[in-house]
CSV table of C-alpha atoms in Angstrom, one decimal:
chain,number,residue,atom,x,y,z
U,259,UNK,CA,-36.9,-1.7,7.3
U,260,UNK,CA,-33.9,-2.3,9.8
U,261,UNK,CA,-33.4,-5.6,8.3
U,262,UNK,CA,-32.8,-3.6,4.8
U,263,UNK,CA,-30.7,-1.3,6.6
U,264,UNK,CA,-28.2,-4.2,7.6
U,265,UNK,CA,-27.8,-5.5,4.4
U,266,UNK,CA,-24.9,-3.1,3.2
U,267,UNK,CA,-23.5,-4.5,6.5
U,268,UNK,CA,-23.9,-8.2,5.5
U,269,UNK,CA,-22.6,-7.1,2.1
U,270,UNK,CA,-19.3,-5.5,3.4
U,271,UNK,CA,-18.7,-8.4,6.4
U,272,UNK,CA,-18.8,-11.0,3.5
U,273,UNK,CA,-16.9,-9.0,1.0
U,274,UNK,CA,-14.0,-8.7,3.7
U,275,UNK,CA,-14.0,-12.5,3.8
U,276,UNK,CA,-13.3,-12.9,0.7
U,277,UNK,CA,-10.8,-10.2,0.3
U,278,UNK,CA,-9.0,-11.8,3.1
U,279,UNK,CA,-7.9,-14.4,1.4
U,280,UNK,CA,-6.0,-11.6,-0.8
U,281,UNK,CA,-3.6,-11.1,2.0
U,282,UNK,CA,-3.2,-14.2,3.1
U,283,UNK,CA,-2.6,-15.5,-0.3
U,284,UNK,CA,-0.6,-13.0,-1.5
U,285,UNK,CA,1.7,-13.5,1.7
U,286,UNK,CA,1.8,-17.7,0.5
U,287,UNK,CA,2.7,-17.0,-3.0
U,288,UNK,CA,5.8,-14.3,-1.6
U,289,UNK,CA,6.7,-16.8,0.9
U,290,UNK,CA,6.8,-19.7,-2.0
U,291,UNK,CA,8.8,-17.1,-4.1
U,292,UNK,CA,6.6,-15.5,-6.1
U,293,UNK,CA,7.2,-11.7,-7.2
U,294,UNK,CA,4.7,-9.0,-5.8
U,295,UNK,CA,4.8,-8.0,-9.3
U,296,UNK,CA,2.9,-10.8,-10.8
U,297,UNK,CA,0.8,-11.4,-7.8
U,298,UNK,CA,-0.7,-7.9,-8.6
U,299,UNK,CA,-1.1,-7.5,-12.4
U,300,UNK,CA,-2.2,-11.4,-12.9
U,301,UNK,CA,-5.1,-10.8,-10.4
U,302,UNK,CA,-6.1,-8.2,-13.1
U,303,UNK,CA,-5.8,-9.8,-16.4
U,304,UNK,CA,-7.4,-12.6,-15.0
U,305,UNK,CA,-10.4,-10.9,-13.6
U,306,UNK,CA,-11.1,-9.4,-17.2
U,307,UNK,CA,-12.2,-12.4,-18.7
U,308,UNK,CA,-13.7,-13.7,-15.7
U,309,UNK,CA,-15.9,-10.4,-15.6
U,310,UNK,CA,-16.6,-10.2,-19.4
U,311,UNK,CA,-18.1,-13.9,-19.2
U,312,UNK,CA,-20.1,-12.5,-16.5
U,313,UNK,CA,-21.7,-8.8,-17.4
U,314,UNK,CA,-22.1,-10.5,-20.8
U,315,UNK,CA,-24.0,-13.0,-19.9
U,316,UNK,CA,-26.2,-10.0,-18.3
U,317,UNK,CA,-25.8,-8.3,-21.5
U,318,UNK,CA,-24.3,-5.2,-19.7
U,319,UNK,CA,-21.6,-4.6,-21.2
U,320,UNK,CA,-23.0,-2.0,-24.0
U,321,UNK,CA,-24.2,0.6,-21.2
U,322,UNK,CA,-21.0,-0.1,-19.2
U,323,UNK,CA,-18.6,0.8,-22.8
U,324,UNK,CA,-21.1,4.0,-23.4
U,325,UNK,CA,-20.7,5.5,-19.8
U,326,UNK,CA,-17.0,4.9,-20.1
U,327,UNK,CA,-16.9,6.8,-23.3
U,328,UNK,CA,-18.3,9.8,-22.2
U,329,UNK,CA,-15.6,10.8,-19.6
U,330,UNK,CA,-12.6,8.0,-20.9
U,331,UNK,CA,-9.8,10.0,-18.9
U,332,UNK,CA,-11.5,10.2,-15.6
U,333,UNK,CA,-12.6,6.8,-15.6
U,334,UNK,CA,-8.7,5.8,-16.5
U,335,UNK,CA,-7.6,8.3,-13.6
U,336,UNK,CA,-10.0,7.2,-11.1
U,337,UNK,CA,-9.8,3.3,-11.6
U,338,UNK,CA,-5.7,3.7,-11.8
U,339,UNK,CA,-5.7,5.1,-8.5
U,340,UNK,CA,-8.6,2.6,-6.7
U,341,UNK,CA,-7.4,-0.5,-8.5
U,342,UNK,CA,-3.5,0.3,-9.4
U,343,UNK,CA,-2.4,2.6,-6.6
U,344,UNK,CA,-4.4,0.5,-4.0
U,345,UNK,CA,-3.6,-3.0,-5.0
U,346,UNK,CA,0.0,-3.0,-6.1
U,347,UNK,CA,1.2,-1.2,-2.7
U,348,UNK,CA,-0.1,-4.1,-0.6
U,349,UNK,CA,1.0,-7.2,-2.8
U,350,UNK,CA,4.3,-5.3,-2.8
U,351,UNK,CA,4.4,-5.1,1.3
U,352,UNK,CA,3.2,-8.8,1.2
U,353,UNK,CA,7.1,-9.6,0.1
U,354,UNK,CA,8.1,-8.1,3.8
U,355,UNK,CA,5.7,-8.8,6.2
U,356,UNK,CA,2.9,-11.0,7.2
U,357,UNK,CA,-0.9,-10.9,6.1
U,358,UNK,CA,-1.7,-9.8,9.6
U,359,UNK,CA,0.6,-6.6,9.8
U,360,UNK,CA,-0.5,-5.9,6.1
U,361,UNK,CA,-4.6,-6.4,7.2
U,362,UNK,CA,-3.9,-4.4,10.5
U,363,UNK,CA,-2.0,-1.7,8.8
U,364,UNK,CA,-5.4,-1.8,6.0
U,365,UNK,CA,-7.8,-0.9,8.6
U,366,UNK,CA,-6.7,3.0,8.1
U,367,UNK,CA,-8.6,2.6,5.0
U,368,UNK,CA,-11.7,3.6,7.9
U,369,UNK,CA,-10.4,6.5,9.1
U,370,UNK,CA,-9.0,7.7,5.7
U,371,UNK,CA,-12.9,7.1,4.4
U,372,UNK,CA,-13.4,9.7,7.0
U,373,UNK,CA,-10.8,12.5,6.3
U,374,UNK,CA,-11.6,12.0,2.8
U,375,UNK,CA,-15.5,12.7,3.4
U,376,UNK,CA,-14.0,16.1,5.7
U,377,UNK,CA,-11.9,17.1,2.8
U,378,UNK,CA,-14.8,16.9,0.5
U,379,UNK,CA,-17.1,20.0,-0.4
U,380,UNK,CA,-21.1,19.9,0.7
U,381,UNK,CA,-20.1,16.6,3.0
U,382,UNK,CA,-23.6,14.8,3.8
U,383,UNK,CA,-21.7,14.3,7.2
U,384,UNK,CA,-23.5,15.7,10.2
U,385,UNK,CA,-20.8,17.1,12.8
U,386,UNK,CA,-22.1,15.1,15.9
U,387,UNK,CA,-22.3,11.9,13.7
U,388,UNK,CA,-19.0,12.6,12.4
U,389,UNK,CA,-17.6,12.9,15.5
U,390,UNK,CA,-18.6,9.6,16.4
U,391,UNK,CA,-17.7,7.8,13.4
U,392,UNK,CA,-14.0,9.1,14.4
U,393,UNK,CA,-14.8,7.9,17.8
U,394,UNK,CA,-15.8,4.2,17.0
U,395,UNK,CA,-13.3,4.2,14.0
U,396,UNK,CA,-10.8,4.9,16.7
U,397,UNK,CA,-12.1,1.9,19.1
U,398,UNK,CA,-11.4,-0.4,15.9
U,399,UNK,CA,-7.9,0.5,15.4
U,400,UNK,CA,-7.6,0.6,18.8
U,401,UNK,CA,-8.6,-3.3,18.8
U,402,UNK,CA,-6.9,-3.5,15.6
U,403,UNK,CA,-3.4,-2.8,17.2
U,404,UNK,CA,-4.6,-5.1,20.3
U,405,UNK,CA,-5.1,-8.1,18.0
U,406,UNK,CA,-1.6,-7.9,17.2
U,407,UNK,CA,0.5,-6.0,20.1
U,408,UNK,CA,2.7,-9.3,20.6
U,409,UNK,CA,3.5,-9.8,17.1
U,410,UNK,CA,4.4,-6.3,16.5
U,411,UNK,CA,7.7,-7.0,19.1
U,412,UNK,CA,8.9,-9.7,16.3
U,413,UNK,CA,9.2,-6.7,13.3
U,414,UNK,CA,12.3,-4.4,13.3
U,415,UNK,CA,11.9,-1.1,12.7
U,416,UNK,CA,13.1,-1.0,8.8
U,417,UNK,CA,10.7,-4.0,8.0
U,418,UNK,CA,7.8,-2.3,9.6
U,419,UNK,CA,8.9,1.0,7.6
U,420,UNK,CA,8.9,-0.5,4.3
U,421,UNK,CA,5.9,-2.8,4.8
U,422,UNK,CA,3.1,-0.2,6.3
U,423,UNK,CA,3.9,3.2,4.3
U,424,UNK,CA,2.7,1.3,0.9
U,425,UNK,CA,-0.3,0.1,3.1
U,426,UNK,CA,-1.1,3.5,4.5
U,427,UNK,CA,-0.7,4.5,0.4
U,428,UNK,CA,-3.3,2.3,-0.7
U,429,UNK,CA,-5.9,2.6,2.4
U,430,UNK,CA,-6.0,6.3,0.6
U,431,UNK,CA,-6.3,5.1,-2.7
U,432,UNK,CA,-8.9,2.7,-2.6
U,433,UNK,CA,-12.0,4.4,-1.0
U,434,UNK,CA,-10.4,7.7,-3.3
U,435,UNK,CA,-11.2,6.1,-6.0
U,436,UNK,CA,-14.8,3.9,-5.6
U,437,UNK,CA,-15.9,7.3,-3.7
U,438,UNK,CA,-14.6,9.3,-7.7
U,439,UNK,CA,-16.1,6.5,-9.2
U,440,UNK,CA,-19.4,6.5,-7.4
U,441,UNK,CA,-19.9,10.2,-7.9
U,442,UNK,CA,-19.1,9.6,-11.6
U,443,UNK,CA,-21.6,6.7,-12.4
U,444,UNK,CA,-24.1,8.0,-10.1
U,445,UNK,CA,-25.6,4.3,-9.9
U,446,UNK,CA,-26.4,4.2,-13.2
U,447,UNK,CA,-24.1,0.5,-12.9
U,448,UNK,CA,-24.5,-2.4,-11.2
U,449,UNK,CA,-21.0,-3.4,-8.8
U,450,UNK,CA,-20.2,-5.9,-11.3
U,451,UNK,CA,-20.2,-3.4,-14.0
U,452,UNK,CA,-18.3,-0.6,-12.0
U,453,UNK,CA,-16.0,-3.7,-10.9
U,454,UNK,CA,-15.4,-4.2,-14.7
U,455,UNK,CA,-15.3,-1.0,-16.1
U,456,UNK,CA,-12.5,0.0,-13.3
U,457,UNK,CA,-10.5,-3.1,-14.8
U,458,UNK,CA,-10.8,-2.4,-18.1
U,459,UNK,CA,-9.9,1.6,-17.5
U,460,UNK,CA,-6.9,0.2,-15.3
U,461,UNK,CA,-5.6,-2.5,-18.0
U,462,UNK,CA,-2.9,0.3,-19.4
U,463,UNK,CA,-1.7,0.5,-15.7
U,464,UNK,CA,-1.3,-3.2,-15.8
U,465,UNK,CA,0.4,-3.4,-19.0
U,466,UNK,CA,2.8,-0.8,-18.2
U,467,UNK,CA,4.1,-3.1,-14.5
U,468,UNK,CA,4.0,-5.7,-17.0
U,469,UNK,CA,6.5,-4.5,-19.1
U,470,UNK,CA,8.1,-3.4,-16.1
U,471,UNK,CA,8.4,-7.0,-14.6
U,472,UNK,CA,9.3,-9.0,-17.6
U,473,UNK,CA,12.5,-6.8,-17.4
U,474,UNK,CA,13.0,-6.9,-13.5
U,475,UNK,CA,11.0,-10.1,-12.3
U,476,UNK,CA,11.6,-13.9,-12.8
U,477,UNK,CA,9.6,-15.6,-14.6
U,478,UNK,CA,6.1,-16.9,-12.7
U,479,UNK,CA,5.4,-20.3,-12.0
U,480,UNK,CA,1.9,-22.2,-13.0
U,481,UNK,CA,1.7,-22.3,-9.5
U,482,UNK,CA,1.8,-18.8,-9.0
U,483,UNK,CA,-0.4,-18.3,-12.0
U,484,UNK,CA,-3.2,-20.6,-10.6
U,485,UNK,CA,-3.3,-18.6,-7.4
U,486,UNK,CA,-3.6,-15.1,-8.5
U,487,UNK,CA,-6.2,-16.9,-10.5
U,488,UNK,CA,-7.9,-17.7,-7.1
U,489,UNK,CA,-7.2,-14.1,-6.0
U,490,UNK,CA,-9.1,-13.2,-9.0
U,491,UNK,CA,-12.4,-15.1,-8.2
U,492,UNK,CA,-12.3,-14.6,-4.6
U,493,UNK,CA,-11.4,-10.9,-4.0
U,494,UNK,CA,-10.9,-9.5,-7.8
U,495,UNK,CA,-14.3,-10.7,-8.2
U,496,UNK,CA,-17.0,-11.8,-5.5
U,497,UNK,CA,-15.8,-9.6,-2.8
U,498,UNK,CA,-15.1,-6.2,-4.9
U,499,UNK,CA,-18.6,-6.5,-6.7
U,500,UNK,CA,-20.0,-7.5,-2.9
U,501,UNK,CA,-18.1,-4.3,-1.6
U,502,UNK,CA,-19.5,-1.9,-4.3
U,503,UNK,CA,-22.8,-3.7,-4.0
U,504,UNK,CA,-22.8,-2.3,-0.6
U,505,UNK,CA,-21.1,0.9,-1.0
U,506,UNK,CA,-23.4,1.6,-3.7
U,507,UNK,CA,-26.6,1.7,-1.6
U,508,UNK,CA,-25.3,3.8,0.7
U,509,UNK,CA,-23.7,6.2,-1.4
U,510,UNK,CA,-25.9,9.3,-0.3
U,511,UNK,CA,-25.4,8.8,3.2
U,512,UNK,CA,-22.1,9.9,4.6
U,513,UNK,CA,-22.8,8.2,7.8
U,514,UNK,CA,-23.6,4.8,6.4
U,515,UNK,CA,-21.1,4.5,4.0
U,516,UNK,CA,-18.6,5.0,7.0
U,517,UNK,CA,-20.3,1.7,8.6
U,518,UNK,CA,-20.3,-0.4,5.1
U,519,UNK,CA,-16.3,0.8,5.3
U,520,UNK,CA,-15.8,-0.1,8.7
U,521,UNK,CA,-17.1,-3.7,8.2
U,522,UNK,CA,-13.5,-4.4,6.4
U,523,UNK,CA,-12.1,-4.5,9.8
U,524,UNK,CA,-13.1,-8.1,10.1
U,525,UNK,CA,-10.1,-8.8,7.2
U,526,UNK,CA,-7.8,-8.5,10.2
U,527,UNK,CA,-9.9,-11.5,11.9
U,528,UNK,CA,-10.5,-13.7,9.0
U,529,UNK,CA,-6.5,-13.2,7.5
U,530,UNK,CA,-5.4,-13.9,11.1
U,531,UNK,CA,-8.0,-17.4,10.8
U,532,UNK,CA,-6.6,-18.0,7.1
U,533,UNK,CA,-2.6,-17.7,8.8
U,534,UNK,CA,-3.5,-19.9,11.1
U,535,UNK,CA,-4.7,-22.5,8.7
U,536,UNK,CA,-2.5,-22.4,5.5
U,537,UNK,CA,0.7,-20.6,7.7
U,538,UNK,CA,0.2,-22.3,10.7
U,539,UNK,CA,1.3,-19.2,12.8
U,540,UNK,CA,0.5,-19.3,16.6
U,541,UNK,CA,-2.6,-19.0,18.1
U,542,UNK,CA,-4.1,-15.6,19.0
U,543,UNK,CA,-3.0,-14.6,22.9
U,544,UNK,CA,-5.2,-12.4,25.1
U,545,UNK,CA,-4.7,-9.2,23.7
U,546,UNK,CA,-5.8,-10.5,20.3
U,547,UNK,CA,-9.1,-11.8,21.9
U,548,UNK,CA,-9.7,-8.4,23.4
U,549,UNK,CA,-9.0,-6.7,20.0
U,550,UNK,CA,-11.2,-8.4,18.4
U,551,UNK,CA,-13.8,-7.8,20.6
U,552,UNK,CA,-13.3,-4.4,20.2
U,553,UNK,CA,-13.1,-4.5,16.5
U,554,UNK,CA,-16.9,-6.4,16.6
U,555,UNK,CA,-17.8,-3.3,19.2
U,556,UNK,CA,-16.8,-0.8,17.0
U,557,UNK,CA,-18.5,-1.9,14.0
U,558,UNK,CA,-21.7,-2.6,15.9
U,559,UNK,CA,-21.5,1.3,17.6
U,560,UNK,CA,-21.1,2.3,13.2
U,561,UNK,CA,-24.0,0.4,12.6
U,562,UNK,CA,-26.4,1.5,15.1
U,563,UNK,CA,-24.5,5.2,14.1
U,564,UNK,CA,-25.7,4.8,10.4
């Protein structure tokens, strides 16, 4: 029984591995001289096909189209907002600062869970639980800021400005929208289907920044192309489907869900691994070690919580 417990925990560690490789990715491809605008609606167009193949293999895809059918506009709404507003923000901020800032700034995505569970009517949220979810929350950002107190000196203020607020915008936007979505398919579909459905509902989104870059943007290289087509698989695919896997089962419980969310800390650990590797940025010093000992602390304390 605890061992089935952990699972959603599992689930969200190993989806923020592979959505880790979004940031530092998306970081390469600015730094190469790509455009934040192609980095953001390739990921998309490529995960369409990659999904259909998929879900039709399951032969999902007819339940998927008939519960998108019978509320069109809020599926549009909802996956705009948790795919759109959440992912172009932070390949936009990947054009001015590095995957780290971008994956520490992220980690408000835990608290926002929170505020947004407060905000909500006939919250499943206990008081004394939600207290502590603030509480460990709190010791993860904590460690969050830790892991990256001496890089922080390096940023100037007007960098710093321009690259968190569109963070801070999508850490709202994306547990907005899987928490609309959730309550809207009331796991009637699998992660892979909700993870398709919210592409397909988001495509006029995608179109539209399209249109938006073929006038604005230069033109994207194959290499640029093939990443976002790595982006696709890695985060677009396995680790969305992996995080609304997780989400999913815990969708009921106010307290767990806050856990599953607070597992996405670890992006800040694996992006800084990935930096390391494809970047070659400096090792981590002693305050990164201690924040990332908080950051395991705090998501152990949510777990136990949950």
């Amino acid at each position: 029984m605890k061992f089935r417990k952990l699972i959603p925990i599992f689930l969200g560690i190993l989806s923020a591995l592979f959505f880790a490789v979004t940031f530092v990715l998306n970081r390469f491809m600015s730094v190469s001289g790509g455009h934040w605008i192609w980095s953001a609606s390739f990921r998309f167009f490529w995960m369409l096909p990659l999904l259909l193949i998929v879900v039709g293999s399951q032969q999902k895809i007819k339940p998927l189209i008939r519960e998108i059918l019978k509320k069109p506009s809020k599926w549009m709404i909802w996956s705009t907002i948790g795919f759109g507003v959440f992912y172009l923000p932070l390949t936009f901020a990947a054009s001015y600062a590095p995957s780290w800032l971008i994956a520490c700034t992220w980690q408000i995505t835990i608290v926002a869970g929170l505020i947004l569970d407060t905000l909500s009517k006939g919250t499943f949220y206990h008081k004394n639980k939600q207290k502590k979810g603030y509480l460990f929350s709190g010791i993860i950002l904590k460690g969050v800021f830790l892991t990256q107190i001496g890089q922080l000196e390096q940023i100037s203020g007007s960098l710093l400005l321009i690259s968190v607020l569109p963070v801070i915008l999508a850490a709202f936007a994306y547990p907005l929208g899987n928490r609309k979505m959730m309550e809207l398919t009331n796991g009637k579909l699998s992660g892979l289907q909700r993870t398709l459905g919210m592409t397909i509902a988001s495509m006029p989104f995608w179109f539209v920044i399209t249109i938006v870059g073929i006038f604005t943007a230069p033109q994207p290289t194959i290499v640029e192309v093939s990443q976002t087509f790595i982006v696709a698989i890695a985060s677009g695919v396995i680790a969305t489907t992996l995080f609304f896997m997780a989400t999913d089962k815990v969708r009921t419980n106010k307290n767990r869900l806050a856990a599953v969310e607070a597992t996405q800390a670890t992006e800040v650990v694996f992006a800084f691994i990935g930096e390391v590797i494809l970047l070659q940025i400096h090792m981590p010093d002693e305050y990164a070690i201690i924040g990332m000992l908080l950051i395991c602390i705090g998501m152990v304390l949510h777990s136990i919580m949950s």
